[in-house]
Amino acid sequence: MRIFLLFLFFLTVPCQASERIRMTQEFSGEREASELLDSVASAASSGDFNGFIKCFTGKYASGIRRKMKPVISGCDIEMEILDNKVESCDENSIKMRARYSWDNGTEKTMFVSDVVAKMEAGSWKIDSESIVSAKKVNRNPPTELNFGGGGQVAFANAEDLLPLDIARTKGGGCAGGRCVVIQPQATQETPATQEPPVANQALPMPSFDVLPLDISKRPGGGCAGGRCRL
């Protein structure tokens, strides 16, 4: 009986040891790290502060709670995980390098951080973060547009949207000193047209009567103004 029990003991112990070794070798932490970072980004982007703070260990959360609550709850945050790489891990700790963007509506910043996650109360939580680099991103890069007459315009950070081929002139009442000089066009006067004289039409005379010209003027004879019909 004793021999049989010893046989079972030696038969099962190596199996259990090999099983533990196999499980340890298969644990890479990649899936756990990705799920944890995605949970942080999702809570931050949706303004869920309670969900956000639950992604951190109690010790780390107590240090950022007061600072991050107005940011997550009161700002329009957009956080996106761009990449993460697990550098080392075991069953209780994961060390990774994460790259993510953080947009608070005013400016967008690209972060590269060394993150350590630990197992706490049966869940993976972020225990520390060390920022390696932070770079602000230009939200509106200049874009060249074709603008009237073949001119090009710098769309961003421009004082106006007039074509670049219009020279900038100081003063002159021009907005931003950008003016288009319009040359006055010469106007041609149309000569007055004269109607041709009509036959047998009396022309104006410097006299006080308007009798027809075929009535001759005869002095006396009781003719008005000396104009009588023959």
PDB file of C-alpha atoms in Angstrom:
ATOM      1  CA  MET A   1       0.000   0.000   0.000  1.00  0.00           C
ATOM      2  CA  ARG A   2       2.835   2.376   0.896  1.00  0.00           C
ATOM      3  CA  ILE A   3       4.582   1.622  -2.378  1.00  0.00           C
ATOM      4  CA  PHE A   4       1.404   2.357  -4.319  1.00  0.00           C
ATOM      5  CA  LEU A   5       0.989   5.764  -2.613  1.00  0.00           C
ATOM      6  CA  LEU A   6       4.586   6.687  -3.281  1.00  0.00           C
ATOM      7  CA  PHE A   7       4.102   5.725  -6.903  1.00  0.00           C
ATOM      8  CA  LEU A   8       1.097   8.046  -7.190  1.00  0.00           C
ATOM      9  CA  PHE A   9       3.020  10.847  -5.492  1.00  0.00           C
ATOM     10  CA  PHE A  10       5.956  10.693  -7.867  1.00  0.00           C
ATOM     11  CA  LEU A  11       3.581  10.359 -10.803  1.00  0.00           C
ATOM     12  CA  THR A  12       1.564  13.491 -10.070  1.00  0.00           C
ATOM     13  CA  VAL A  13       4.233  15.901  -8.805  1.00  0.00           C
ATOM     14  CA  PRO A  14       6.197  16.169 -12.075  1.00  0.00           C
ATOM     15  CA  CYS A  15       2.942  16.773 -13.957  1.00  0.00           C
ATOM     16  CA  GLN A  16       1.955  19.633 -11.700  1.00  0.00           C
ATOM     17  CA  ALA A  17       5.406  21.194 -11.935  1.00  0.00           C
ATOM     18  CA  SER A  18       5.463  20.931 -15.708  1.00  0.00           C
ATOM     19  CA  GLU A  19       1.973  22.424 -15.851  1.00  0.00           C
ATOM     20  CA  ARG A  20       3.097  25.447 -13.838  1.00  0.00           C
ATOM     21  CA  ILE A  21       6.107  25.924 -16.078  1.00  0.00           C
ATOM     22  CA  ARG A  22       3.978  25.686 -19.210  1.00  0.00           C
ATOM     23  CA  MET A  23       1.480  28.271 -17.949  1.00  0.00           C
ATOM     24  CA  THR A  24       4.263  30.681 -16.967  1.00  0.00           C
ATOM     25  CA  GLN A  25       5.899  30.422 -20.376  1.00  0.00           C
ATOM     26  CA  GLU A  26       2.617  31.079 -22.211  1.00  0.00           C
ATOM     27  CA  PHE A  27       1.804  34.223 -20.216  1.00  0.00           C
ATOM     28  CA  SER A  28       3.090  37.124 -22.312  1.00  0.00           C
ATOM     29  CA  GLY A  29       0.952  39.885 -20.821  1.00  0.00           C
ATOM     30  CA  GLU A  30       0.188  41.325 -24.272  1.00  0.00           C
ATOM     31  CA  ARG A  31      -3.563  40.790 -24.104  1.00  0.00           C
ATOM     32  CA  GLU A  32      -3.815  41.947 -20.478  1.00  0.00           C
ATOM     33  CA  ALA A  33      -1.779  45.080 -21.201  1.00  0.00           C
ATOM     34  CA  SER A  34      -3.860  45.971 -24.266  1.00  0.00           C
ATOM     35  CA  GLU A  35      -7.159  45.472 -22.441  1.00  0.00           C
ATOM     36  CA  LEU A  36      -6.006  47.609 -19.507  1.00  0.00           C
ATOM     37  CA  LEU A  37      -4.816  50.497 -21.694  1.00  0.00           C
ATOM     38  CA  ASP A  38      -7.974  50.347 -23.814  1.00  0.00           C
ATOM     39  CA  SER A  39     -10.082  50.595 -20.642  1.00  0.00           C
ATOM     40  CA  VAL A  40      -8.182  53.716 -19.569  1.00  0.00           C
ATOM     41  CA  ALA A  41      -8.617  55.358 -22.986  1.00  0.00           C
ATOM     42  CA  SER A  42     -12.309  54.459 -23.219  1.00  0.00           C
ATOM     43  CA  ALA A  43     -13.118  55.853 -19.758  1.00  0.00           C
ATOM     44  CA  ALA A  44     -11.160  59.062 -20.395  1.00  0.00           C
ATOM     45  CA  SER A  45     -12.787  59.670 -23.791  1.00  0.00           C
ATOM     46  CA  SER A  46     -16.305  59.097 -22.432  1.00  0.00           C
ATOM     47  CA  GLY A  47     -15.805  61.316 -19.362  1.00  0.00           C
ATOM     48  CA  ASP A  48     -16.280  58.369 -16.978  1.00  0.00           C
ATOM     49  CA  PHE A  49     -14.086  59.361 -14.043  1.00  0.00           C
ATOM     50  CA  ASN A  50     -15.107  56.421 -11.850  1.00  0.00           C
ATOM     51  CA  GLY A  51     -14.260  53.982 -14.626  1.00  0.00           C
ATOM     52  CA  PHE A  52     -11.006  55.831 -15.258  1.00  0.00           C
ATOM     53  CA  ILE A  53      -9.789  55.833 -11.651  1.00  0.00           C
ATOM     54  CA  LYS A  54     -10.614  52.113 -11.251  1.00  0.00           C
ATOM     55  CA  CYS A  55      -7.897  51.349 -13.813  1.00  0.00           C
ATOM     56  CA  PHE A  56      -5.213  52.335 -11.261  1.00  0.00           C
ATOM     57  CA  THR A  57      -4.027  50.738  -8.052  1.00  0.00           C
ATOM     58  CA  GLY A  58      -5.290  52.257  -4.813  1.00  0.00           C
ATOM     59  CA  LYS A  59      -1.918  53.811  -4.065  1.00  0.00           C
ATOM     60  CA  TYR A  60      -1.507  55.392  -7.482  1.00  0.00           C
ATOM     61  CA  ALA A  61      -5.162  56.476  -7.692  1.00  0.00           C
ATOM     62  CA  SER A  62      -4.933  58.396  -4.412  1.00  0.00           C
ATOM     63  CA  GLY A  63      -2.151  60.513  -5.872  1.00  0.00           C
ATOM     64  CA  ILE A  64      -3.958  61.487  -9.094  1.00  0.00           C
ATOM     65  CA  ARG A  65      -7.623  61.530  -8.023  1.00  0.00           C
ATOM     66  CA  ARG A  66      -7.871  65.229  -7.116  1.00  0.00           C
ATOM     67  CA  LYS A  67      -5.922  66.382 -10.175  1.00  0.00           C
ATOM     68  CA  MET A  68      -7.605  64.175 -12.771  1.00  0.00           C
ATOM     69  CA  LYS A  69     -11.243  64.422 -11.660  1.00  0.00           C
ATOM     70  CA  PRO A  70     -11.930  67.913 -13.121  1.00  0.00           C
ATOM     71  CA  VAL A  71      -9.975  66.981 -16.242  1.00  0.00           C
ATOM     72  CA  ILE A  72     -11.898  63.791 -16.998  1.00  0.00           C
ATOM     73  CA  SER A  73     -15.301  65.034 -15.836  1.00  0.00           C
ATOM     74  CA  GLY A  74     -15.174  68.621 -17.072  1.00  0.00           C
ATOM     75  CA  CYS A  75     -13.189  68.484 -20.320  1.00  0.00           C
ATOM     76  CA  ASP A  76     -13.842  66.937 -23.690  1.00  0.00           C
ATOM     77  CA  ILE A  77     -10.978  64.453 -23.621  1.00  0.00           C
ATOM     78  CA  GLU A  78     -10.044  62.157 -26.476  1.00  0.00           C
ATOM     79  CA  MET A  79      -7.432  59.537 -25.631  1.00  0.00           C
ATOM     80  CA  GLU A  80      -6.201  57.009 -28.177  1.00  0.00           C
ATOM     81  CA  ILE A  81      -3.767  54.141 -27.607  1.00  0.00           C
ATOM     82  CA  LEU A  82      -1.434  54.053 -30.599  1.00  0.00           C
ATOM     83  CA  ASP A  83       0.951  51.264 -29.602  1.00  0.00           C
ATOM     84  CA  ASN A  84       2.176  49.265 -26.626  1.00  0.00           C
ATOM     85  CA  LYS A  85       4.957  46.743 -26.141  1.00  0.00           C
ATOM     86  CA  VAL A  86       5.393  44.470 -23.141  1.00  0.00           C
ATOM     87  CA  GLU A  87       9.023  44.492 -22.039  1.00  0.00           C
ATOM     88  CA  SER A  88       8.753  42.055 -19.125  1.00  0.00           C
ATOM     89  CA  CYS A  89       6.033  40.352 -17.131  1.00  0.00           C
ATOM     90  CA  ASP A  90       5.149  37.699 -14.626  1.00  0.00           C
ATOM     91  CA  GLU A  91       1.937  36.644 -12.953  1.00  0.00           C
ATOM     92  CA  ASN A  92       1.877  39.740 -10.733  1.00  0.00           C
ATOM     93  CA  SER A  93       3.499  42.503 -12.774  1.00  0.00           C
ATOM     94  CA  ILE A  94       3.664  43.765 -16.361  1.00  0.00           C
ATOM     95  CA  LYS A  95       6.175  46.336 -17.552  1.00  0.00           C
ATOM     96  CA  MET A  96       5.367  47.949 -20.886  1.00  0.00           C
ATOM     97  CA  ARG A  97       6.102  50.965 -23.064  1.00  0.00           C
ATOM     98  CA  ALA A  98       2.954  52.695 -24.304  1.00  0.00           C
ATOM     99  CA  ARG A  99       2.455  55.350 -26.952  1.00  0.00           C
ATOM    100  CA  TYR A 100      -0.807  57.307 -26.891  1.00  0.00           C
ATOM    101  CA  SER A 101      -2.373  60.632 -27.850  1.00  0.00           C
ATOM    102  CA  TRP A 102      -4.149  62.962 -25.426  1.00  0.00           C
ATOM    103  CA  ASP A 103      -6.429  65.657 -26.866  1.00  0.00           C
ATOM    104  CA  ASN A 104      -8.164  68.033 -24.439  1.00  0.00           C
ATOM    105  CA  GLY A 105      -9.888  70.104 -27.128  1.00  0.00           C
ATOM    106  CA  THR A 106      -7.314  72.883 -26.940  1.00  0.00           C
ATOM    107  CA  GLU A 107      -4.133  71.009 -27.783  1.00  0.00           C
ATOM    108  CA  LYS A 108      -3.125  67.499 -28.733  1.00  0.00           C
ATOM    109  CA  THR A 109      -0.062  65.812 -27.240  1.00  0.00           C
ATOM    110  CA  MET A 110       1.692  62.581 -28.159  1.00  0.00           C
ATOM    111  CA  PHE A 111       3.077  60.674 -25.153  1.00  0.00           C
ATOM    112  CA  VAL A 112       5.552  57.830 -24.840  1.00  0.00           C
ATOM    113  CA  SER A 113       5.503  56.338 -21.334  1.00  0.00           C
ATOM    114  CA  ASP A 114       6.921  53.457 -19.362  1.00  0.00           C
ATOM    115  CA  VAL A 115       3.970  51.880 -17.552  1.00  0.00           C
ATOM    116  CA  VAL A 116       3.946  49.279 -14.798  1.00  0.00           C
ATOM    117  CA  ALA A 117       0.761  47.301 -14.139  1.00  0.00           C
ATOM    118  CA  LYS A 118       0.209  45.102 -11.108  1.00  0.00           C
ATOM    119  CA  MET A 119      -2.354  42.533 -10.120  1.00  0.00           C
ATOM    120  CA  GLU A 120      -4.629  43.939  -7.396  1.00  0.00           C
ATOM    121  CA  ALA A 121      -7.817  42.314  -6.129  1.00  0.00           C
ATOM    122  CA  GLY A 122      -7.840  39.952  -9.096  1.00  0.00           C
ATOM    123  CA  SER A 123      -7.537  42.682 -11.753  1.00  0.00           C
ATOM    124  CA  TRP A 124      -4.686  44.319 -13.610  1.00  0.00           C
ATOM    125  CA  LYS A 125      -4.248  47.959 -12.670  1.00  0.00           C
ATOM    126  CA  ILE A 126      -1.705  50.641 -13.531  1.00  0.00           C
ATOM    127  CA  ASP A 127       0.662  51.195 -10.617  1.00  0.00           C
ATOM    128  CA  SER A 128       3.050  53.756 -12.116  1.00  0.00           C
ATOM    129  CA  GLU A 129       3.780  55.787 -15.231  1.00  0.00           C
ATOM    130  CA  SER A 130       7.039  57.451 -16.221  1.00  0.00           C
ATOM    131  CA  ILE A 131       6.764  59.799 -19.203  1.00  0.00           C
ATOM    132  CA  VAL A 132       9.625  59.323 -21.666  1.00  0.00           C
ATOM    133  CA  SER A 133       8.600  62.034 -24.134  1.00  0.00           C
ATOM    134  CA  ALA A 134       5.728  64.424 -24.780  1.00  0.00           C
ATOM    135  CA  LYS A 135       5.300  66.250 -28.070  1.00  0.00           C
ATOM    136  CA  LYS A 136       2.549  68.694 -28.976  1.00  0.00           C
ATOM    137  CA  VAL A 137       0.958  68.188 -32.366  1.00  0.00           C
ATOM    138  CA  ASN A 138      -0.060  70.977 -34.724  1.00  0.00           C
ATOM    139  CA  ARG A 139      -3.824  70.593 -34.938  1.00  0.00           C
ATOM    140  CA  ASN A 140      -4.196  72.493 -38.256  1.00  0.00           C
ATOM    141  CA  PRO A 141      -1.189  72.073 -40.568  1.00  0.00           C
ATOM    142  CA  PRO A 142      -0.995  74.658 -43.374  1.00  0.00           C
ATOM    143  CA  THR A 143      -2.842  73.619 -46.494  1.00  0.00           C
ATOM    144  CA  GLU A 144      -2.311  75.251 -49.861  1.00  0.00           C
ATOM    145  CA  LEU A 145      -5.427  75.945 -51.898  1.00  0.00           C
ATOM    146  CA  ASN A 146      -5.924  77.179 -55.405  1.00  0.00           C
ATOM    147  CA  PHE A 147      -7.596  80.544 -55.031  1.00  0.00           C
ATOM    148  CA  GLY A 148      -8.876  82.823 -57.773  1.00  0.00           C
ATOM    149  CA  GLY A 149      -6.588  83.603 -60.662  1.00  0.00           C
ATOM    150  CA  GLY A 150      -4.153  80.796 -59.916  1.00  0.00           C
ATOM    151  CA  GLY A 151      -2.872  82.289 -56.657  1.00  0.00           C
ATOM    152  CA  GLN A 152      -2.061  80.039 -53.682  1.00  0.00           C
ATOM    153  CA  VAL A 153      -3.285  80.663 -50.168  1.00  0.00           C
ATOM    154  CA  ALA A 154      -1.897  79.455 -46.823  1.00  0.00           C
ATOM    155  CA  PHE A 155      -5.122  78.252 -45.216  1.00  0.00           C
ATOM    156  CA  ALA A 156      -3.867  78.029 -41.607  1.00  0.00           C
ATOM    157  CA  ASN A 157      -2.389  80.802 -39.480  1.00  0.00           C
ATOM    158  CA  ALA A 158      -3.145  83.353 -42.183  1.00  0.00           C
ATOM    159  CA  GLU A 159      -4.380  86.866 -41.542  1.00  0.00           C
ATOM    160  CA  ASP A 160      -6.591  86.676 -44.585  1.00  0.00           C
ATOM    161  CA  LEU A 161      -7.425  84.324 -47.411  1.00  0.00           C
ATOM    162  CA  LEU A 162      -6.412  86.536 -50.311  1.00  0.00           C
ATOM    163  CA  PRO A 163      -4.147  84.989 -52.958  1.00  0.00           C
ATOM    164  CA  LEU A 164      -0.430  85.219 -52.285  1.00  0.00           C
ATOM    165  CA  ASP A 165       0.137  86.889 -55.650  1.00  0.00           C
ATOM    166  CA  ILE A 166      -1.583  90.028 -54.348  1.00  0.00           C
ATOM    167  CA  ALA A 167       1.092  92.246 -52.863  1.00  0.00           C
ATOM    168  CA  ARG A 168       0.779  93.446 -49.282  1.00  0.00           C
ATOM    169  CA  THR A 169       0.631  97.237 -49.092  1.00  0.00           C
ATOM    170  CA  LYS A 170       0.937  99.232 -45.894  1.00  0.00           C
ATOM    171  CA  GLY A 171      -1.996 101.456 -45.022  1.00  0.00           C
ATOM    172  CA  GLY A 172      -4.364 102.651 -47.667  1.00  0.00           C
ATOM    173  CA  GLY A 173      -7.385 101.462 -45.742  1.00  0.00           C
ATOM    174  CA  CYS A 174      -6.823  97.892 -46.903  1.00  0.00           C
ATOM    175  CA  ALA A 175      -7.698  95.018 -44.561  1.00  0.00           C
ATOM    176  CA  GLY A 176      -4.419  93.561 -43.320  1.00  0.00           C
ATOM    177  CA  GLY A 177      -2.607  95.642 -45.903  1.00  0.00           C
ATOM    178  CA  ARG A 178      -3.712  93.308 -48.686  1.00  0.00           C
ATOM    179  CA  CYS A 179      -5.188  95.228 -51.594  1.00  0.00           C
ATOM    180  CA  VAL A 180      -6.053  94.633 -55.186  1.00  0.00           C
ATOM    181  CA  VAL A 181      -5.201  97.687 -57.251  1.00  0.00           C
ATOM    182  CA  ILE A 182      -7.875  98.125 -59.864  1.00  0.00           C
ATOM    183  CA  GLN A 183      -6.819 100.302 -62.755  1.00  0.00           C
ATOM    184  CA  PRO A 184      -9.535 102.739 -63.842  1.00  0.00           C
ATOM    185  CA  GLN A 185     -10.873 101.969 -67.267  1.00  0.00           C
ATOM    186  CA  ALA A 186     -11.002 104.771 -69.853  1.00  0.00           C
ATOM    187  CA  THR A 187     -14.532 105.735 -70.783  1.00  0.00           C
ATOM    188  CA  GLN A 188     -15.468 106.836 -74.278  1.00  0.00           C
ATOM    189  CA  GLU A 189     -18.012 109.559 -74.683  1.00  0.00           C
ATOM    190  CA  THR A 190     -20.637 108.893 -77.310  1.00  0.00           C
ATOM    191  CA  PRO A 191     -20.910 111.901 -79.645  1.00  0.00           C
ATOM    192  CA  ALA A 192     -24.299 113.468 -79.857  1.00  0.00           C
ATOM    193  CA  THR A 193     -26.119 112.559 -83.044  1.00  0.00           C
ATOM    194  CA  GLN A 194     -27.745 115.270 -85.084  1.00  0.00           C
ATOM    195  CA  GLU A 195     -30.840 114.550 -87.050  1.00  0.00           C
ATOM    196  CA  PRO A 196     -30.662 115.632 -90.725  1.00  0.00           C
ATOM    197  CA  PRO A 197     -32.788 118.631 -91.595  1.00  0.00           C
ATOM    198  CA  VAL A 198     -36.197 117.893 -93.031  1.00  0.00           C
ATOM    199  CA  ALA A 199     -37.079 119.522 -96.362  1.00  0.00           C
ATOM    200  CA  ASN A 200     -39.379 122.566 -96.303  1.00  0.00           C
ATOM    201  CA  GLN A 201     -38.971 122.836 -92.564  1.00  0.00           C
ATOM    202  CA  ALA A 202     -38.592 126.350 -91.247  1.00  0.00           C
ATOM    203  CA  LEU A 203     -35.387 127.014 -89.388  1.00  0.00           C
ATOM    204  CA  PRO A 204     -35.334 129.146 -86.296  1.00  0.00           C
ATOM    205  CA  MET A 205     -35.281 132.863 -87.068  1.00  0.00           C
ATOM    206  CA  PRO A 206     -34.239 135.740 -84.838  1.00  0.00           C
ATOM    207  CA  SER A 207     -37.627 137.430 -85.178  1.00  0.00           C
ATOM    208  CA  PHE A 208     -40.815 137.648 -83.192  1.00  0.00           C
ATOM    209  CA  ASP A 209     -43.021 135.867 -85.729  1.00  0.00           C
ATOM    210  CA  VAL A 210     -43.108 132.289 -86.864  1.00  0.00           C
ATOM    211  CA  LEU A 211     -44.795 132.680 -90.233  1.00  0.00           C
ATOM    212  CA  PRO A 212     -43.815 130.294 -93.033  1.00  0.00           C
ATOM    213  CA  LEU A 213     -40.898 131.372 -95.174  1.00  0.00           C
ATOM    214  CA  ASP A 214     -42.989 131.381 -98.373  1.00  0.00           C
ATOM    215  CA  ILE A 215     -44.803 134.464 -97.082  1.00  0.00           C
ATOM    216  CA  SER A 216     -42.720 137.460 -98.037  1.00  0.00           C
ATOM    217  CA  LYS A 217     -42.245 140.389 -95.769  1.00  0.00           C
ATOM    218  CA  ARG A 218     -43.765 143.600 -97.182  1.00  0.00           C
ATOM    219  CA  PRO A 219     -43.517 146.872 -95.409  1.00  0.00           C
ATOM    220  CA  GLY A 220     -46.756 148.544 -94.560  1.00  0.00           C
ATOM    221  CA  GLY A 221     -50.002 147.409 -96.109  1.00  0.00           C
ATOM    222  CA  GLY A 222     -51.430 146.532 -92.791  1.00  0.00           C
ATOM    223  CA  CYS A 223     -49.535 143.252 -92.711  1.00  0.00           C
ATOM    224  CA  ALA A 224     -48.542 142.099 -89.310  1.00  0.00           C
ATOM    225  CA  GLY A 225     -44.817 142.630 -88.905  1.00  0.00           C
ATOM    226  CA  GLY A 226     -44.611 143.421 -92.621  1.00  0.00           C
ATOM    227  CA  ARG A 227     -45.227 139.766 -93.516  1.00  0.00           C
ATOM    228  CA  CYS A 228     -48.012 139.321 -96.053  1.00  0.00           C
ATOM    229  CA  ARG A 229     -49.061 136.572 -98.421  1.00  0.00           C
ATOM    230  CA  LEU A 230     -48.727 137.567-102.034  1.00  0.00           C
TER     231      LEU A 230
END
